[in-house]
Structures are given as C-alpha cells and as structure tokens.
Amino acid sequence: MAASTTTTTTTKVLLTDLASSVNHVPSNYIRPISDRPNLSDVQSSDASIPLIDLQGLHGPNHSNIIKQIGQACQQDGFFQIKNHGIPETLISTIMNIAREFFRLPESERMKSYSDDPTKTTRLSTSFNVKTEKVSNWRDFLRIHCYPLEDYVNEWPSNPPSFREDVAEYCTSVRGLVLRLLGAISESLGLERDCIEKALGKQGQHMALNYYPPCPQPELTYGLPGHTDPNLITILLQDDVPGLQVLRNGKWIAVNPIPNTFIVNIGDQMQVLSNDQYKSVLHRAVVNCNKERISIPTFYCPSNDALIGPAKDLIDNTHPAVYRNFTYAEYYEKFWNKGLTAECCLDMFKTSGLFGR
C-alpha cells in the first residue's frame, strides 16, 4: 500500500495536488543546508518598508509624496501604498478568484498547464521546471494582460467570472502603474512621461501565486532570493506573511497591511535611473499552517524596447553605468540563469565599470 501511495504522489504535476498528501517535504524541494531560509534569524517589523499615502498625489501633497517615493526607491527599493485608488471590493474579488481557481478540480486546472515559458497564459509549478535543480513550494498561473484584447480569450474560463474580473483588475492596476511611473520620473528630476516613453509598446504580466501549507517550511522556499527582471512590480498579498526583503544583509519580514499594495523597483528601473534606484533581493517563505496567495503584476518594456540609462541622468560626473540592450536580451539571460541571488545587471554594465 505504501508503495502505491508513493507512486501516486510522485506523478502529481502540481504542488497543490501533492501537498495535502505528504507529511514531509519531498527530496526535490529540500534546499542545501547553506541555502535554507534560517527563519529564526529573520527580523519582523511593522515599519519594515515605507508606507506612502498617495492621497493628494495630484493635489496639495504632490511634492511631498514625490519626495517620499524618491527616498523609498533610493534607500529601500520597496514601499507600500495606501489610498491608491483601487476599490477594496475589486481587491477582494481578485483574491477570491485566485482562491477559487486553485480549488478547482485538478482536471479543470490542468487545462491551463504548460511547462513552455513562451506561452502567454500558463499554469505551472515552482519556477522553471525544465532547468532548476531544486523545486520551489509554489504553483502559479501566469498571464499576459496588455493589450487586454490580445490575451483575454486565452485565459481560463473557470471560475466563470475569471476573465471579466481579472480584466477589470488588470486595467485598474495599469492605471496605478502609470501614475507611479510619472511620480518616479519626477522624483529623478526627469520629465513626467520619460520612463513610460522608454518602454516601447509596454508589457504587463500577472501571476496568481499559490503557496500551500508546507510540513517543513525551514527546508524550502516559496521562491528563493531574487530581484525582478522587469521595470516595476505591484504586489497584492493576502493576510498571511511570506514576503521578505533583504536590507543591510538581513532578511526583513514584510507583514501584510489590508488594502495596500507593495511596490518594488525592478532591474530595468535600476538601469533607467543609472543606479540611483535599486532593485532589491526578496524572497517568499512558506509556513506549515496556512495557504498563502500573492498576486504580483509585472510591468515591463516591450521585448524590442532599447533600455539604457536616461540621457538626462548621464554627465561627466555620472557616466552611464550600463550599456544599451533590448528587454528581450535581458529577459533571456534572466530566465536561463534561474532564480539566484546573483543579479543579471552586472552582465550589462559598461566595461569600464566592472569591479566598482
């Protein structure tokens, strides 16, 4: 009987369908001792990253909010936002849709499964199942969502309101992103539309991440430490902690605050800012009691967009730290390398700056 149970669990493609039947972490999820979360060493603080109130961004508080955003991008690479303009009802709806999707029968979810990273809508597990040596304790549905009309018809049709609700959410988040990009441009002393113009046709992707309860969370990660390869990420998370950010060599737990979003600077923003703003290492840890859902929106340049430091940020005192490259070239390097603590940015530095 034991042998047949083992056979059944090992043939499950998705972690969602495996996790409920195991009382220990399967060997392919166990990290080497030197690469484990060391959860007892994590610092927890309610003020772990700045919380910025966007109320009045286009009114009397404008210059103060721009200053706060600039400081957060420079010092933390992460900040939380409230009064962001996205209704609580829409936030609740999108969270419920994610829960409902991962509770669908296995056969229904598997209709969206693919291990082909070029597919613009796909359900998968871990990160890159074709190349990674150790799996991550995560399933995810990844969808492309801009322009909406190009992708919405390939999204899951179950739960029944998925396409309508997710489309409304994507449109709202895109509006928020564009407001933030204008503010970040201003904080760098650039024209308000400078960053948006650098992105070409622009791209927007989204993931519904599902982290099941884990019997031995100290042995594995939901996602190991990494930086985001895109421009900017807007994260919605439920009330279960899991996100941790590296600051001054220490991992800091970012405790969820209801109806806020977490914003983090991606690698492309570090390039455009000519290293003034930092793309920071972060990771997701898991726990043994509760499932966790997070919904990041990744905003990025179009594949053919030529990315490099903004010209107005380059002078004799501040030479260009990075060469120009296409986003497609960058993302290919990131994907092939996998999620590691070594950021890809060093590969794109101008030759005279290595070793700085």
GROMACS .gro file of C-alpha atoms in nm:
model
  356
    1MET     CA    1   0.000   0.000   0.000
    2ALA     CA    2   0.281   0.240   0.091
    3ALA     CA    3   0.445   0.183  -0.245
    4SER     CA    4   0.131   0.271  -0.438
    5THR     CA    5   0.088   0.590  -0.231
    6THR     CA    6   0.441   0.694  -0.323
    7THR     CA    7   0.370   0.631  -0.689
    8THR     CA    8   0.056   0.841  -0.675
    9THR     CA    9   0.221   1.141  -0.513
   10THR     CA   10   0.521   1.143  -0.742
   11THR     CA   11   0.301   1.153  -1.053
   12LYS     CA   12   0.123   1.469  -0.942
   13VAL     CA   13   0.233   1.754  -1.167
   14LEU     CA   14   0.113   2.038  -0.946
   15LEU     CA   15   0.215   2.101  -0.587
   16THR     CA   16  -0.147   2.185  -0.497
   17ASP     CA   17  -0.240   1.820  -0.557
   18LEU     CA   18   0.070   1.679  -0.389
   19ALA     CA   19   0.097   1.894  -0.074
   20SER     CA   20  -0.216   1.772   0.101
   21SER     CA   21  -0.099   1.410   0.085
   22VAL     CA   22   0.253   1.446   0.228
   23ASN     CA   23   0.371   1.489   0.589
   24HIS     CA   24   0.729   1.569   0.494
   25VAL     CA   25   0.892   1.774   0.219
   26PRO     CA   26   0.982   1.555  -0.082
   27SER     CA   27   1.355   1.545  -0.151
   28ASN     CA   28   1.337   1.751  -0.471
   29TYR     CA   29   1.215   2.051  -0.267
   30ILE     CA   30   1.486   2.037   0.002
   31ARG     CA   31   1.747   2.311  -0.020
   32PRO     CA   32   2.115   2.251   0.059
   33ILE     CA   33   2.189   2.341   0.423
   34SER     CA   34   2.378   2.655   0.319
   35ASP     CA   35   2.074   2.777   0.122
   36ARG     CA   36   1.789   2.739   0.369
   37PRO     CA   37   1.567   3.022   0.497
   38ASN     CA   38   1.706   3.027   0.854
   39LEU     CA   39   1.367   3.155   0.969
   40SER     CA   40   1.475   3.224   1.328
   41ASP     CA   41   1.717   3.490   1.201
   42VAL     CA   42   1.451   3.695   1.020
   43GLN     CA   43   1.364   4.036   1.162
   44SER     CA   44   1.000   4.135   1.185
   45SER     CA   45   0.881   4.492   1.200
   46ASP     CA   46   0.557   4.671   1.116
   47ALA     CA   47   0.763   4.955   0.970
   48SER     CA   48   0.986   4.725   0.765
   49ILE     CA   49   0.935   4.922   0.443
   50PRO     CA   50   0.793   5.274   0.397
   51LEU     CA   51   0.414   5.315   0.376
   52ILE     CA   52   0.326   5.603   0.140
   53ASP     CA   53  -0.018   5.763   0.130
   54LEU     CA   54  -0.097   5.853  -0.232
   55GLN     CA   55  -0.390   6.076  -0.130
   56GLY     CA   56  -0.323   6.414  -0.288
   57LEU     CA   57  -0.057   6.291  -0.536
   58HIS     CA   58  -0.218   6.523  -0.791
   59GLY     CA   59  -0.304   6.789  -0.533
   60PRO     CA   60  -0.153   6.980  -0.241
   61ASN     CA   61   0.070   6.690  -0.123
   62HIS     CA   62   0.229   6.639  -0.464
   63SER     CA   63   0.587   6.748  -0.392
   64ASN     CA   64   0.593   6.573  -0.054
   65ILE     CA   65   0.471   6.242  -0.200
   66ILE     CA   66   0.721   6.265  -0.489
   67LYS     CA   67   0.998   6.314  -0.232
   68GLN     CA   68   0.882   6.013  -0.026
   69ILE     CA   69   0.869   5.794  -0.338
   70GLY     CA   70   1.218   5.904  -0.442
   71GLN     CA   71   1.362   5.828  -0.097
   72ALA     CA   72   1.194   5.485  -0.088
   73CYS     CA   73   1.326   5.394  -0.435
   74GLN     CA   74   1.675   5.506  -0.343
   75GLN     CA   75   1.702   5.361   0.007
   76ASP     CA   76   1.467   5.062   0.014
   77GLY     CA   77   1.375   4.955  -0.341
   78PHE     CA   78   1.038   4.864  -0.186
   79PHE     CA   79   0.744   5.062  -0.049
   80GLN     CA   80   0.379   5.007   0.038
   81ILE     CA   81   0.100   5.235  -0.084
   82LYS     CA   82  -0.244   5.320   0.052
   83ASN     CA   83  -0.522   5.541  -0.092
   84HIS     CA   84  -0.410   5.410  -0.430
   85GLY     CA   85  -0.749   5.440  -0.599
   86ILE     CA   86  -0.824   5.069  -0.647
   87PRO     CA   87  -1.151   4.982  -0.469
   88GLU     CA   88  -1.149   4.738  -0.178
   89THR     CA   89  -1.429   4.545  -0.349
   90LEU     CA   90  -1.207   4.481  -0.655
   91ILE     CA   91  -0.918   4.371  -0.431
   92SER     CA   92  -1.149   4.128  -0.251
   93THR     CA   93  -1.288   3.998  -0.581
   94ILE     CA   94  -0.946   3.923  -0.732
   95MET     CA   95  -0.832   3.743  -0.416
   96ASN     CA   96  -1.147   3.529  -0.419
   97ILE     CA   97  -1.099   3.447  -0.788
   98ALA     CA   98  -0.744   3.327  -0.715
   99ARG     CA   99  -0.863   3.107  -0.427
  100GLU     CA  100  -1.143   2.965  -0.638
  101PHE     CA  101  -0.907   2.887  -0.925
  102PHE     CA  102  -0.665   2.687  -0.710
  103ARG     CA  103  -0.958   2.500  -0.551
  104LEU     CA  104  -1.090   2.383  -0.887
  105PRO     CA  105  -1.065   2.008  -0.957
  106GLU     CA  106  -0.722   1.902  -1.078
  107SER     CA  107  -0.858   1.810  -1.423
  108GLU     CA  108  -1.001   2.161  -1.466
  109ARG     CA  109  -0.683   2.339  -1.356
  110MET     CA  110  -0.465   2.117  -1.575
  111LYS     CA  111  -0.636   2.258  -1.886
  112SER     CA  112  -0.414   2.563  -1.834
  113TYR     CA  113  -0.093   2.370  -1.756
  114SER     CA  114   0.223   2.413  -1.962
  115ASP     CA  115   0.596   2.395  -1.896
  116ASP     CA  116   0.662   2.610  -2.206
  117PRO     CA  117   0.771   2.956  -2.082
  118THR     CA  118   0.686   3.117  -2.417
  119LYS     CA  119   0.314   3.053  -2.365
  120THR     CA  120   0.140   3.375  -2.268
  121THR     CA  121  -0.114   3.200  -2.043
  122ARG     CA  122   0.004   2.903  -1.842
  123LEU     CA  123  -0.034   2.723  -1.515
  124SER     CA  124   0.287   2.574  -1.383
  125THR     CA  125   0.476   2.494  -1.066
  126SER     CA  126   0.798   2.607  -0.896
  127PHE     CA  127   0.981   2.846  -1.137
  128ASN     CA  128   1.146   2.676  -1.435
  129VAL     CA  129   1.078   2.304  -1.412
  130LYS     CA  130   1.299   2.228  -1.712
  131THR     CA  131   1.623   2.367  -1.572
  132GLU     CA  132   1.612   2.401  -1.193
  133LYS     CA  133   1.781   2.152  -0.963
  134VAL     CA  134   1.561   2.218  -0.657
  135SER     CA  135   1.188   2.285  -0.677
  136ASN     CA  136   1.007   2.573  -0.506
  137TRP     CA  137   0.696   2.528  -0.290
  138ARG     CA  138   0.466   2.717  -0.530
  139ASP     CA  139   0.212   2.676  -0.808
  140PHE     CA  140   0.135   2.974  -1.028
  141LEU     CA  141  -0.092   3.087  -1.308
  142ARG     CA  142   0.094   3.338  -1.526
  143ILE     CA  143  -0.100   3.551  -1.773
  144HIS     CA  144  -0.018   3.833  -2.011
  145CYS     CA  145  -0.263   4.119  -1.983
  146TYR     CA  146  -0.164   4.413  -2.203
  147PRO     CA  147  -0.304   4.482  -2.453
  148LEU     CA  148  -0.601   4.305  -2.292
  149GLU     CA  149  -0.779   4.220  -2.617
  150ASP     CA  150  -0.475   4.022  -2.736
  151TYR     CA  151  -0.485   3.781  -2.441
  152VAL     CA  152  -0.817   3.772  -2.256
  153ASN     CA  153  -0.968   3.498  -2.475
  154GLU     CA  154  -0.688   3.253  -2.385
  155TRP     CA  155  -0.733   3.299  -2.009
  156PRO     CA  156  -0.914   3.032  -1.806
  157SER     CA  157  -1.293   3.040  -1.840
  158ASN     CA  158  -1.339   2.885  -1.496
  159PRO     CA  159  -1.424   3.028  -1.241
  160PRO     CA  160  -1.697   3.172  -1.468
  161SER     CA  161  -1.623   3.539  -1.388
  162PHE     CA  162  -1.243   3.497  -1.421
  163ARG     CA  163  -1.198   3.687  -1.747
  164GLU     CA  164  -1.429   3.974  -1.661
  165ASP     CA  165  -1.298   4.024  -1.306
  166VAL     CA  166  -0.929   3.982  -1.389
  167ALA     CA  167  -0.961   4.218  -1.688
  168GLU     CA  168  -1.108   4.489  -1.465
  169TYR     CA  169  -0.829   4.438  -1.211
  170CYS     CA  170  -0.555   4.448  -1.478
  171THR     CA  171  -0.690   4.772  -1.623
  172SER     CA  172  -0.707   4.934  -1.278
  173VAL     CA  173  -0.353   4.825  -1.187
  174ARG     CA  174  -0.218   4.955  -1.519
  175GLY     CA  175  -0.365   5.297  -1.438
  176LEU     CA  176  -0.194   5.285  -1.097
  177VAL     CA  177   0.138   5.182  -1.255
  178LEU     CA  178   0.131   5.473  -1.499
  179ARG     CA  179   0.064   5.719  -1.215
  180LEU     CA  180   0.356   5.572  -1.021
  181LEU     CA  181   0.588   5.584  -1.325
  182GLY     CA  182   0.510   5.954  -1.365
  183ALA     CA  183   0.588   6.013  -0.998
  184ILE     CA  184   0.911   5.811  -1.015
  185SER     CA  185   1.020   6.003  -1.327
  186GLU     CA  186   0.960   6.330  -1.144
  187SER     CA  187   1.149   6.208  -0.838
  188LEU     CA  188   1.455   6.156  -1.061
  189GLY     CA  189   1.422   6.509  -1.199
  190LEU     CA  190   1.304   6.379  -1.536
  191GLU     CA  191   1.003   6.476  -1.746
  192ARG     CA  192   0.691   6.309  -1.613
  193ASP     CA  193   0.649   6.082  -1.918
  194CYS     CA  194   1.019   5.996  -1.956
  195ILE     CA  195   1.009   5.641  -1.815
  196GLU     CA  196   0.681   5.550  -1.984
  197LYS     CA  197   0.820   5.663  -2.321
  198ALA     CA  198   1.129   5.442  -2.275
  199LEU     CA  199   0.918   5.123  -2.265
  200GLY     CA  200   0.811   5.099  -2.629
  201LYS     CA  201   0.466   4.939  -2.659
  202GLN     CA  202   0.491   4.823  -2.295
  203GLY     CA  203   0.405   4.485  -2.147
  204GLN     CA  204   0.204   4.376  -1.846
  205HIS     CA  205   0.205   4.026  -1.696
  206MET     CA  206   0.045   3.896  -1.383
  207ALA     CA  207   0.082   3.587  -1.168
  208LEU     CA  208  -0.155   3.422  -0.928
  209ASN     CA  209   0.085   3.253  -0.683
  210TYR     CA  210  -0.038   2.973  -0.461
  211TYR     CA  211   0.178   2.854  -0.170
  212PRO     CA  212   0.019   2.551   0.004
  213PRO     CA  213   0.089   2.479   0.372
  214CYS     CA  214   0.429   2.311   0.399
  215PRO     CA  215   0.508   2.041   0.659
  216GLN     CA  216   0.873   2.154   0.694
  217PRO     CA  217   0.896   2.523   0.592
  218GLU     CA  218   1.254   2.552   0.720
  219LEU     CA  219   1.378   2.323   0.440
  220THR     CA  220   1.245   2.502   0.132
  221TYR     CA  221   1.128   2.830  -0.025
  222GLY     CA  222   0.816   2.952  -0.194
  223LEU     CA  223   1.063   3.148  -0.406
  224PRO     CA  224   1.433   3.193  -0.321
  225GLY     CA  225   1.605   3.531  -0.308
  226HIS     CA  226   1.592   3.713  -0.643
  227THR     CA  227   1.547   4.054  -0.800
  228ASP     CA  228   1.269   4.121  -1.052
  229PRO     CA  229   1.389   4.149  -1.413
  230ASN     CA  230   1.106   4.383  -1.518
  231LEU     CA  231   1.056   4.758  -1.458
  232ILE     CA  232   0.822   4.774  -1.159
  233THR     CA  233   0.612   4.519  -0.967
  234ILE     CA  234   0.283   4.585  -0.789
  235LEU     CA  235   0.211   4.308  -0.536
  236LEU     CA  236  -0.120   4.226  -0.377
  237GLN     CA  237  -0.098   3.968  -0.099
  238ASP     CA  238  -0.347   3.809   0.137
  239ASP     CA  239  -0.318   3.829   0.517
  240VAL     CA  240  -0.060   3.551   0.551
  241PRO     CA  241   0.303   3.671   0.588
  242GLY     CA  242   0.563   3.531   0.349
  243LEU     CA  243   0.739   3.814   0.168
  244GLN     CA  244   1.087   3.901   0.298
  245VAL     CA  245   1.320   4.176   0.176
  246LEU     CA  246   1.699   4.190   0.216
  247ARG     CA  247   1.818   4.504   0.392
  248ASN     CA  248   2.175   4.559   0.517
  249GLY     CA  249   2.245   4.187   0.488
  250LYS     CA  250   1.941   4.088   0.699
  251TRP     CA  251   1.611   3.942   0.584
  252ILE     CA  252   1.315   4.156   0.695
  253ALA     CA  253   0.959   4.018   0.704
  254VAL     CA  254   0.704   4.244   0.534
  255ASN     CA  255   0.380   4.195   0.725
  256PRO     CA  256   0.063   4.238   0.516
  257ILE     CA  257  -0.149   4.550   0.566
  258PRO     CA  258  -0.507   4.514   0.435
  259ASN     CA  259  -0.593   4.700   0.112
  260THR     CA  260  -0.239   4.815   0.044
  261PHE     CA  261  -0.010   4.724  -0.242
  262ILE     CA  262   0.362   4.660  -0.223
  263VAL     CA  263   0.566   4.828  -0.495
  264ASN     CA  264   0.916   4.719  -0.582
  265ILE     CA  265   1.173   4.851  -0.822
  266GLY     CA  266   1.283   4.603  -1.090
  267ASP     CA  267   1.614   4.568  -1.272
  268GLN     CA  268   1.505   4.787  -1.566
  269MET     CA  269   1.429   5.078  -1.332
  270GLN     CA  270   1.776   5.045  -1.180
  271VAL     CA  271   1.918   5.076  -1.533
  272LEU     CA  272   1.696   5.370  -1.636
  273SER     CA  273   1.785   5.555  -1.313
  274ASN     CA  274   2.157   5.493  -1.382
  275ASP     CA  275   2.189   5.312  -1.047
  276GLN     CA  276   2.020   5.585  -0.839
  277TYR     CA  277   1.732   5.346  -0.761
  278LYS     CA  278   1.795   4.989  -0.653
  279SER     CA  279   1.636   4.658  -0.748
  280VAL     CA  280   1.647   4.467  -0.420
  281LEU     CA  281   1.668   4.096  -0.334
  282HIS     CA  282   1.346   3.949  -0.195
  283ARG     CA  283   1.205   3.602  -0.135
  284ALA     CA  284   0.890   3.416  -0.036
  285VAL     CA  285   0.891   3.174   0.258
  286VAL     CA  286   0.617   2.927   0.347
  287ASN     CA  287   0.454   2.808   0.668
  288CYS     CA  288   0.304   2.485   0.800
  289ASN     CA  289  -0.043   2.612   0.892
  290LYS     CA  290  -0.188   2.831   0.620
  291GLU     CA  291  -0.201   2.855   0.243
  292ARG     CA  292  -0.083   3.189   0.104
  293ILE     CA  293  -0.185   3.371  -0.212
  294SER     CA  294   0.003   3.660  -0.370
  295ILE     CA  295  -0.078   3.838  -0.695
  296PRO     CA  296   0.211   4.033  -0.848
  297THR     CA  297   0.166   4.249  -1.157
  298PHE     CA  298   0.488   4.283  -1.355
  299TYR     CA  299   0.512   4.594  -1.573
  300CYS     CA  300   0.787   4.582  -1.832
  301PRO     CA  301   0.919   4.724  -2.157
  302SER     CA  302   0.816   4.561  -2.482
  303ASN     CA  303   1.068   4.300  -2.597
  304ASP     CA  304   1.216   4.525  -2.867
  305ALA     CA  305   1.246   4.834  -2.645
  306LEU     CA  306   1.604   4.960  -2.616
  307ILE     CA  307   1.682   5.009  -2.248
  308GLY     CA  308   1.966   5.217  -2.105
  309PRO     CA  309   2.025   5.495  -1.852
  310ALA     CA  310   1.808   5.804  -1.912
  311LYS     CA  311   2.019   6.055  -2.107
  312ASP     CA  312   1.941   6.336  -1.862
  313LEU     CA  313   2.098   6.132  -1.580
  314ILE     CA  314   2.433   6.095  -1.759
  315ASP     CA  315   2.709   6.355  -1.744
  316ASN     CA  316   3.085   6.371  -1.686
  317THR     CA  317   3.042   6.315  -1.314
  318HIS     CA  318   2.782   6.040  -1.362
  319PRO     CA  319   2.883   5.826  -1.663
  320ALA     CA  320   2.646   5.560  -1.792
  321VAL     CA  321   2.671   5.254  -1.566
  322TYR     CA  322   2.500   5.027  -1.822
  323ARG     CA  323   2.519   4.974  -2.196
  324ASN     CA  324   2.201   4.980  -2.404
  325PHE     CA  325   2.024   4.647  -2.460
  326THR     CA  326   1.682   4.517  -2.559
  327TYR     CA  327   1.449   4.387  -2.292
  328ALA     CA  328   1.429   4.056  -2.481
  329GLU     CA  329   1.807   4.015  -2.445
  330TYR     CA  330   1.787   4.085  -2.073
  331TYR     CA  331   1.495   3.856  -2.001
  332GLU     CA  332   1.655   3.565  -2.185
  333LYS     CA  333   1.963   3.592  -1.961
  334PHE     CA  334   1.741   3.610  -1.650
  335TRP     CA  335   1.528   3.312  -1.748
  336ASN     CA  336   1.822   3.090  -1.840
  337LYS     CA  337   2.007   3.176  -1.519
  338GLY     CA  338   1.711   3.095  -1.295
  339LEU     CA  339   1.629   3.246  -0.958
  340THR     CA  340   1.962   3.313  -0.793
  341ALA     CA  341   2.095   3.586  -0.568
  342GLU     CA  342   2.330   3.699  -0.847
  343CYS     CA  343   2.151   3.972  -1.038
  344CYS     CA  344   2.185   3.980  -1.418
  345LEU     CA  345   2.262   4.351  -1.416
  346ASP     CA  346   2.637   4.301  -1.390
  347MET     CA  347   2.638   4.140  -1.734
  348PHE     CA  348   2.512   4.467  -1.885
  349LYS     CA  349   2.746   4.714  -1.719
  350THR     CA  350   2.970   4.926  -1.936
  351SER     CA  351   3.306   4.753  -1.948
  352GLY     CA  352   3.496   5.020  -1.756
  353LEU     CA  353   3.273   4.979  -1.452
  354PHE     CA  354   3.333   4.615  -1.362
  355GLY     CA  355   3.481   4.583  -1.018
  356ARG     CA  356   3.331   4.907  -0.895
   0.00000   0.00000   0.00000
